[in-house]
Short mmCIF file of C-alpha atoms in Angstrom, two decimals:
data_model
loop_
_atom_site.label_atom_id
_atom_site.label_comp_id
_atom_site.label_asym_id
_atom_site.label_seq_id
_atom_site.Cartn_x
_atom_site.Cartn_y
_atom_site.Cartn_z
CA UNK A 1 0.00 0.00 0.00
CA UNK A 2 1.22 3.48 -0.78
CA UNK A 3 0.30 6.89 0.50
CA UNK A 4 1.08 10.53 -0.13
CA UNK A 5 3.40 12.75 1.88
CA UNK A 6 2.54 16.44 2.33
CA UNK A 7 5.69 18.56 2.33
CA UNK A 8 4.59 22.20 2.09
CA UNK A 9 2.70 24.80 0.09
CA UNK A 10 3.00 24.67 -3.70
CA UNK A 11 4.45 27.93 -5.01
CA UNK A 12 4.69 27.21 -8.73
CA UNK A 13 3.46 24.54 -11.13
CA UNK A 14 4.80 24.11 -14.66
CA UNK A 15 4.51 21.35 -17.22
CA UNK A 16 7.57 19.43 -15.94
CA UNK A 17 8.41 20.80 -12.48
CA UNK A 18 6.88 22.06 -9.27
CA UNK A 19 8.28 24.45 -6.68
CA UNK A 20 7.19 24.06 -3.07
CA UNK A 21 7.73 26.21 0.01
CA UNK A 22 9.01 23.62 2.43
CA UNK A 23 8.05 23.10 6.03
CA UNK A 24 11.13 23.35 8.26
CA UNK A 25 10.91 19.68 9.30
CA UNK A 26 11.23 18.68 5.63
CA UNK A 27 14.31 20.90 5.19
CA UNK A 28 15.90 19.15 8.18
CA UNK A 29 15.22 15.75 6.62
CA UNK A 30 16.71 16.76 3.27
CA UNK A 31 19.70 18.67 4.63
CA UNK A 32 20.21 17.97 8.35
CA UNK A 33 23.38 20.09 8.67
CA UNK A 34 21.74 23.30 7.53
CA UNK A 35 20.74 25.94 10.12
CA UNK A 36 17.07 26.23 10.98
CA UNK A 37 14.96 28.16 8.50
CA UNK A 38 11.51 29.53 9.09
CA UNK A 39 8.86 27.35 7.37
CA UNK A 40 8.18 28.60 3.85
CA UNK A 41 11.62 30.22 3.40
CA UNK A 42 13.24 27.24 1.69
CA UNK A 43 12.16 26.26 -1.81
CA UNK A 44 12.34 22.85 -3.43
CA UNK A 45 12.15 22.33 -7.20
CA UNK A 46 11.23 18.78 -8.15
CA UNK A 47 9.99 16.78 -11.09
CA UNK A 48 6.22 16.92 -11.40
CA UNK A 49 5.93 13.16 -11.98
CA UNK A 50 6.83 12.62 -8.30
CA UNK A 51 3.63 14.32 -7.20
CA UNK A 52 0.57 12.43 -6.07
CA UNK A 53 -1.78 11.38 -8.84
CA UNK A 54 -4.76 11.43 -6.48
CA UNK A 55 -3.88 14.92 -5.20
CA UNK A 56 -2.22 16.70 -8.13
CA UNK A 57 -0.27 19.90 -7.49
CA UNK A 58 -2.21 23.16 -7.26
CA UNK A 59 -0.65 26.54 -6.61
CA UNK A 60 -1.13 27.82 -3.03
CA UNK A 61 -2.27 24.37 -1.84
CA UNK A 62 -0.44 21.64 0.07
CA UNK A 63 1.85 19.63 -2.23
CA UNK A 64 1.73 15.86 -1.88
CA UNK A 65 4.41 13.50 -3.12
CA UNK A 66 3.64 9.88 -3.92
CA UNK A 67 5.57 7.82 -1.36
CA UNK A 68 6.13 4.99 -3.87
CA UNK A 69 7.77 7.42 -6.31
CA UNK A 70 10.45 8.14 -3.69
CA UNK A 71 11.55 4.52 -3.45
CA UNK A 72 14.00 5.11 -6.32
CA UNK A 73 16.67 7.79 -6.39
CA UNK A 74 14.78 11.05 -6.86
CA UNK A 75 16.88 14.19 -7.01
CA UNK A 76 15.63 17.75 -6.54
CA UNK A 77 17.07 21.26 -6.15
CA UNK A 78 16.84 22.76 -2.66
CA UNK A 79 17.16 26.52 -2.17
CA UNK A 80 17.69 26.75 1.59
CA UNK A 81 17.54 30.53 2.02
CA UNK A 82 15.15 31.25 -0.86
CA UNK A 83 17.82 33.32 -2.61
CA UNK A 84 18.36 31.23 -5.76
CA UNK A 85 21.43 29.28 -4.57
CA UNK A 86 20.52 25.59 -4.79
CA UNK A 87 21.99 22.29 -3.67
CA UNK A 88 21.07 18.89 -5.03
CA UNK A 89 19.20 16.61 -2.59
CA UNK A 90 17.90 13.05 -2.75
CA UNK A 91 14.20 13.04 -1.89
CA UNK A 92 14.43 9.53 -0.43
CA UNK A 93 15.62 11.28 2.74
CA UNK A 94 11.98 12.32 3.29
CA UNK A 95 11.22 8.66 4.02
CA UNK A 96 13.65 8.43 6.95
CA UNK A 97 11.88 7.48 10.18
CA UNK A 98 8.47 7.31 8.50
CA UNK A 99 6.19 4.43 9.40
CA UNK A 100 5.71 2.41 6.19
CA UNK A 101 2.05 1.90 7.00
CA UNK A 102 -0.42 4.80 6.83
CA UNK A 103 -2.26 5.69 10.00
CA UNK A 104 -5.65 4.15 10.67
CA UNK A 105 -7.27 7.52 10.11
CA UNK A 106 -9.37 9.64 12.40
CA UNK A 107 -11.43 7.93 15.05
CA UNK A 108 -15.04 8.90 15.50
CA UNK A 109 -15.73 10.86 18.64
CA UNK A 110 -18.65 10.00 20.82
CA UNK A 111 -21.25 12.69 21.18
CA UNK A 112 -23.39 13.24 24.27
CA UNK A 113 -26.50 12.09 22.38
CA UNK A 114 -24.79 8.81 21.45
CA UNK A 115 -24.25 7.70 25.04
CA UNK A 116 -26.81 5.52 26.74
CA UNK A 117 -28.62 7.22 29.56
CA UNK A 118 -28.21 5.40 32.86
CA UNK A 119 -31.43 4.79 34.77
CA UNK A 120 -31.45 5.88 38.37
#
């Protein structure tokens, strides 16, 4: 079973590539030695075919990557400071310490009307 990984807000979508404003936790996974950056400062340019097919990229929306697509070597360009200077990163690093099984999903919460009334 495969699932999608949300990594940040999509900043740009073109025919072949996507640019995403990364969450700081994703920057740390891709480049652990870099100093902390505020979420949304760092930009990642990646091949569009790595994106989720069930949740395709849309500008100003969360970008999801297909987890199965990251099983092979998948390189991208990371702009840590958002200033145009990029380094090459292997996106497989996003899979480090991830549980291979998706979560069970949200549990239903009981509502006061759903509880049985106790007779006194």
